[in-house]
XYZ file of N, CA and C in Angstrom:
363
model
N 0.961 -40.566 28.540
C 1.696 -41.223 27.481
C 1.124 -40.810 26.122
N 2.140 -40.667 25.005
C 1.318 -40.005 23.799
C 0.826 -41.095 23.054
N -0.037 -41.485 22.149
C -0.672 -42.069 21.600
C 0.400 -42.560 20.638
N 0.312 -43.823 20.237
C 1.185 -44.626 19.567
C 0.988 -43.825 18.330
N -0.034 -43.344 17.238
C 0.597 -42.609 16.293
C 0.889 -41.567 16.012
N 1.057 -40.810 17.188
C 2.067 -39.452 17.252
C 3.452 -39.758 17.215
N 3.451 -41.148 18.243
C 5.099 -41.152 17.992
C 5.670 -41.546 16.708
N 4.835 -42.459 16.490
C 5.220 -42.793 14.600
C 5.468 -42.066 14.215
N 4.199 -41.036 14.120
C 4.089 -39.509 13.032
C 5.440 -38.424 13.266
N 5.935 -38.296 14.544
C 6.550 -37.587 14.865
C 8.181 -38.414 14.029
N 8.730 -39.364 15.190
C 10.119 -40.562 14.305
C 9.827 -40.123 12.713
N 8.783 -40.818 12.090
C 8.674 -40.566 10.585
C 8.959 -39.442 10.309
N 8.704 -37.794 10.918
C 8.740 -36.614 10.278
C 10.536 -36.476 10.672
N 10.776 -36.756 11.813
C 12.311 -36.577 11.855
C 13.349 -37.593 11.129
N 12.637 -38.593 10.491
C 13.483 -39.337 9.594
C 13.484 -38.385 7.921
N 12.107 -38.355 7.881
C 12.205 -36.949 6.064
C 13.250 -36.083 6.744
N 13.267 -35.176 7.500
C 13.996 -34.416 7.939
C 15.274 -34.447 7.804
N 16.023 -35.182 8.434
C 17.435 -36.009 8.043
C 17.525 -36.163 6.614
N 16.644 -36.796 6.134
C 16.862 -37.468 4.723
C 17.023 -36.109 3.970
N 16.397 -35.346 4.246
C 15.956 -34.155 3.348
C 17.727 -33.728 3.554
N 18.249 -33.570 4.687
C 19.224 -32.851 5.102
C 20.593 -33.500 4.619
N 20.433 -34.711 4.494
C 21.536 -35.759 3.795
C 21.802 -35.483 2.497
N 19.981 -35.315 1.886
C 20.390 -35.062 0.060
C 20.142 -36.515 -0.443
N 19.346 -37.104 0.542
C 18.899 -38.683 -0.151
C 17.639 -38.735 -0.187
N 17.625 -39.582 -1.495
C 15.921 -39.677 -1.659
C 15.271 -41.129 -0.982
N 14.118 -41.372 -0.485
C 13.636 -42.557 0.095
C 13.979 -43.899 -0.772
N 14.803 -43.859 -2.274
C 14.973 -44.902 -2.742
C 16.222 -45.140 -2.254
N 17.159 -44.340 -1.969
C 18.184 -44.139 -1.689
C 18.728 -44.669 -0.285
N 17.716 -44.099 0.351
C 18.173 -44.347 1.708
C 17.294 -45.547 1.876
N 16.302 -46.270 1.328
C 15.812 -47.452 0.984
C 16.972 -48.713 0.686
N 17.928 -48.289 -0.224
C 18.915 -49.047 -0.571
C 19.862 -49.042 0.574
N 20.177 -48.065 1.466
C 20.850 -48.250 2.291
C 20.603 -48.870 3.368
N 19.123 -48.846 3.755
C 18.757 -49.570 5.065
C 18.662 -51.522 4.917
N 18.605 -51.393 3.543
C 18.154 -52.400 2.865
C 16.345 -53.131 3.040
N 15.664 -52.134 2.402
C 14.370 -51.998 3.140
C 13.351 -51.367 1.637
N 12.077 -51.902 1.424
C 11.468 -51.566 0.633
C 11.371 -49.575 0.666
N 11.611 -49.048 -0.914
C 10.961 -47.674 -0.781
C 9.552 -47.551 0.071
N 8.677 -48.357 0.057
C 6.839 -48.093 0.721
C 7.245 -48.037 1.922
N 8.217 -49.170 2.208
C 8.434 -48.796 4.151
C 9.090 -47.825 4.684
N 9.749 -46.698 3.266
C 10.318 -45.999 3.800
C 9.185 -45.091 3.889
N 8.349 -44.886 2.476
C 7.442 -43.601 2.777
C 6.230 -43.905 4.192
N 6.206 -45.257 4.198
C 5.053 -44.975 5.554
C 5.685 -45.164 6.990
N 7.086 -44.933 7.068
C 7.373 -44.917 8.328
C 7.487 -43.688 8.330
N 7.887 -42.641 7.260
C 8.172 -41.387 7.099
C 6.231 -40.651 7.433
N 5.559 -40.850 7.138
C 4.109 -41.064 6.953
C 3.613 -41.034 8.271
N 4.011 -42.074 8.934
C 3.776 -42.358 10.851
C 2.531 -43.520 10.939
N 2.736 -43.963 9.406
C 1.631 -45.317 9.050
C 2.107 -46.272 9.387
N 3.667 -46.401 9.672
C 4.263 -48.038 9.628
C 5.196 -47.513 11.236
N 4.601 -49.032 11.802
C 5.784 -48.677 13.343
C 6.888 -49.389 12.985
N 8.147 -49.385 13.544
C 9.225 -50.002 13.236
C 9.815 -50.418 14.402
N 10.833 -51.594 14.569
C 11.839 -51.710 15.659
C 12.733 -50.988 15.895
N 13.249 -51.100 16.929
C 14.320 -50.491 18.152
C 15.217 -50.099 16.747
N 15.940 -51.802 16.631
C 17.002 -52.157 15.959
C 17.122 -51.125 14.543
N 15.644 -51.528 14.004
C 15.339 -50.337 12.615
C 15.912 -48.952 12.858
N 15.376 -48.623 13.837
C 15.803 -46.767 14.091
C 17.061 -46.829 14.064
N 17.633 -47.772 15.219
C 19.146 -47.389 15.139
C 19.708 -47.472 13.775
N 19.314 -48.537 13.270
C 19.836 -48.330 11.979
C 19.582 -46.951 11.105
N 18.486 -46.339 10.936
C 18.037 -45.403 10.419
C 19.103 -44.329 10.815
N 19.579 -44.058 12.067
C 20.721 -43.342 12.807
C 21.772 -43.071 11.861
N 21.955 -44.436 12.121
C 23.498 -44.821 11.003
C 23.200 -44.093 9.641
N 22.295 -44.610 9.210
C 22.250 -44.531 7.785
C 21.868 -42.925 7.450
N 21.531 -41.995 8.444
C 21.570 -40.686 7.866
C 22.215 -39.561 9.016
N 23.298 -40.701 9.321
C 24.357 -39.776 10.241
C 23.721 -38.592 11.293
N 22.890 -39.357 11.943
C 21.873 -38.575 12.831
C 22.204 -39.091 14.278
N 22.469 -38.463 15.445
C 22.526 -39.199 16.671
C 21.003 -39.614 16.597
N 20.797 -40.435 17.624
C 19.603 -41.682 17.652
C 18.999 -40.620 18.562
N 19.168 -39.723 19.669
C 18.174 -38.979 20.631
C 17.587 -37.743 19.155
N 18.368 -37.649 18.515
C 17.474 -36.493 17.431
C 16.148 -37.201 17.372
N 16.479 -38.455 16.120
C 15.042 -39.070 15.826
C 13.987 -39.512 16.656
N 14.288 -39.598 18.179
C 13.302 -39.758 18.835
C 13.217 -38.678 19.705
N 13.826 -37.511 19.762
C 13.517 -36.534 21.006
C 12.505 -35.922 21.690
N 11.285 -36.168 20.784
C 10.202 -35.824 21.324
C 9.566 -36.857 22.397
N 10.205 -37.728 22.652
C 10.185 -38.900 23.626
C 10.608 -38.752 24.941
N 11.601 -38.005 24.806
C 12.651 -37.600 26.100
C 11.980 -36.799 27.624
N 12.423 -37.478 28.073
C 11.848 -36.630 29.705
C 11.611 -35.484 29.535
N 10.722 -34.759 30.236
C 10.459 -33.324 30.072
C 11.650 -32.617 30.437
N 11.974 -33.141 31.259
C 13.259 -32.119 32.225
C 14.394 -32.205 31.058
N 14.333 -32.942 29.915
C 15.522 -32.761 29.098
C 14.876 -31.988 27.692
N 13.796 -32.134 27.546
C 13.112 -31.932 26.237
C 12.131 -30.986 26.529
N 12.055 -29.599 27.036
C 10.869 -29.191 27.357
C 9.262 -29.081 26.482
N 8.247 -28.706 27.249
C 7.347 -28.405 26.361
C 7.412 -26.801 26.320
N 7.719 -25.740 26.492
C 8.155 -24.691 26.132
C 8.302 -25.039 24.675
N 7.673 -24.315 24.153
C 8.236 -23.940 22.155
C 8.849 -23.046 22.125
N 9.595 -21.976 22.782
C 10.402 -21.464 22.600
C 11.840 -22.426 22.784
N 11.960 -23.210 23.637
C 12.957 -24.121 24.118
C 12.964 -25.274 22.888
N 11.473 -26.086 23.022
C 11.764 -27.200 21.845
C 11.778 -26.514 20.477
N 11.582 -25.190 20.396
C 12.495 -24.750 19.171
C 14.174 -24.611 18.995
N 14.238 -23.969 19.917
C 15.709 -23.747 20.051
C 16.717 -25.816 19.284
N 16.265 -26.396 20.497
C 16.729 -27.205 20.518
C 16.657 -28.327 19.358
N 14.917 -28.217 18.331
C 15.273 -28.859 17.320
C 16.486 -27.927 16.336
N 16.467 -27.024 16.215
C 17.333 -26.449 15.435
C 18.465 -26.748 15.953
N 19.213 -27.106 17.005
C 20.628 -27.582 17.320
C 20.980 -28.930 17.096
N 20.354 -29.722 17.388
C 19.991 -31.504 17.824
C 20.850 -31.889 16.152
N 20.549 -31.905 15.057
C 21.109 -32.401 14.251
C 22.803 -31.512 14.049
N 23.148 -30.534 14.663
C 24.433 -29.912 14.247
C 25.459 -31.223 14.800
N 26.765 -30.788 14.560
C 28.080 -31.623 14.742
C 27.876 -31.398 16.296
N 28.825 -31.637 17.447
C 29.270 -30.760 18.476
C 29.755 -30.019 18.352
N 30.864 -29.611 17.938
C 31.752 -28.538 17.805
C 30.934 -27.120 17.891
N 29.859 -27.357 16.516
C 28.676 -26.431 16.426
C 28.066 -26.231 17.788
N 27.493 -27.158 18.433
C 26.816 -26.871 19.295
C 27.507 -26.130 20.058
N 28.419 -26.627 20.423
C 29.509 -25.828 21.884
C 29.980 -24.320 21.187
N 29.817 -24.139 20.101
C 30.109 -22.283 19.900
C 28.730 -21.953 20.025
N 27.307 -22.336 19.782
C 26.312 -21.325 20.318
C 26.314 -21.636 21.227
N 26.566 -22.838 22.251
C 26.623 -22.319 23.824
C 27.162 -21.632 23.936
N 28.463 -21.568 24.052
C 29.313 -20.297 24.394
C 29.201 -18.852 23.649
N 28.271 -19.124 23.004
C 27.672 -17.675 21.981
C 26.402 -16.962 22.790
N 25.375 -18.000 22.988
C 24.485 -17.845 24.405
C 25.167 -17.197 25.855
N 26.055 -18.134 26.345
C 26.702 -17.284 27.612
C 27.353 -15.957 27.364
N 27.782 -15.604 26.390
C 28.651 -14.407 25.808
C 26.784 -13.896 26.579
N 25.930 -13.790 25.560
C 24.788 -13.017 25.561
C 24.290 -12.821 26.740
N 23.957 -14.077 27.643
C 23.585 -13.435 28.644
C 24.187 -13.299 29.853
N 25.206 -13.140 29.371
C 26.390 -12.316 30.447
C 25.875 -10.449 30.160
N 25.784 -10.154 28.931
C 25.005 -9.212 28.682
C 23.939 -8.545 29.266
N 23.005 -9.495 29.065
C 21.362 -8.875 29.486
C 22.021 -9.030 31.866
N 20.739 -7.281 31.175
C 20.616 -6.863 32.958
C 20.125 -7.840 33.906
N 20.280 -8.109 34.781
C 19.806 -9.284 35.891
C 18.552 -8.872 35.952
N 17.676 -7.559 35.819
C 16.089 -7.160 35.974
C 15.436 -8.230 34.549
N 16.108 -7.956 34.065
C 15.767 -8.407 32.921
C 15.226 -9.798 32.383
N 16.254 -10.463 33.377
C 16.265 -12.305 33.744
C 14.628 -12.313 34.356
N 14.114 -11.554 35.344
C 13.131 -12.091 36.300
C 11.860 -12.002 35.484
N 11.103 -12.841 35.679
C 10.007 -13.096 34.879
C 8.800 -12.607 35.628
């Protein structure tokens, strides 16, 4: 189990993240959660833990599905530890669907491509 302030640290870095990506500043999205600016910078920080209810809200408020902000939480079998993989996948996790489903099908185009020798590791 990871240590309670990784997961903070981690939620907090994927909440700047969003925010950053929204174009709102912590007063901003402070006003929206209806929540002091300090609680925004130290949950962002991984200093302040928050409730369930909080995140979801946090969701809402920067148009983020709720598995983004916590994905580093997620079963291995869905979230690998591969960094080539949990790269891939933070870079998708905040797109629309639509997005997502053309680089899947941009991926299968590709490795319909590559030689089957090629696949074996």
């Amino acid at each position: 189990m990871k240590e309670r302030y990784s997961m903070e640290k981690n939620f907090g870095t994927r909440v700047r993240q969003a925010r950053h990506k929204a174009g709102l500043t912590q007063a901003a999205l402070a006003e929206k959660l209806n929540l002091d600016e300090t609680t925004i910078s130290r949950i962002e920080n991984g200093s302040q833990a928050t409730s369930f209810a909080t995140m979801l809200n946090f969701s809402e408020a920067l148009d983020v599905k709720f598995d983004y902000l916590i994905c580093d939480y997620l079963d291995d079998s869905i979230h690998s530890k591969d960094p080539i993989n949990a790269e891939i996948l933070d870079m998708i996790t905040p797109l629309p669907d639509n997005y997502k489903r053309l680089i899947r099908d941009n991926i299968r185009q590709l490795l319909e491509k590559i030689p089957p020798e090629m696949g074996e590791k």
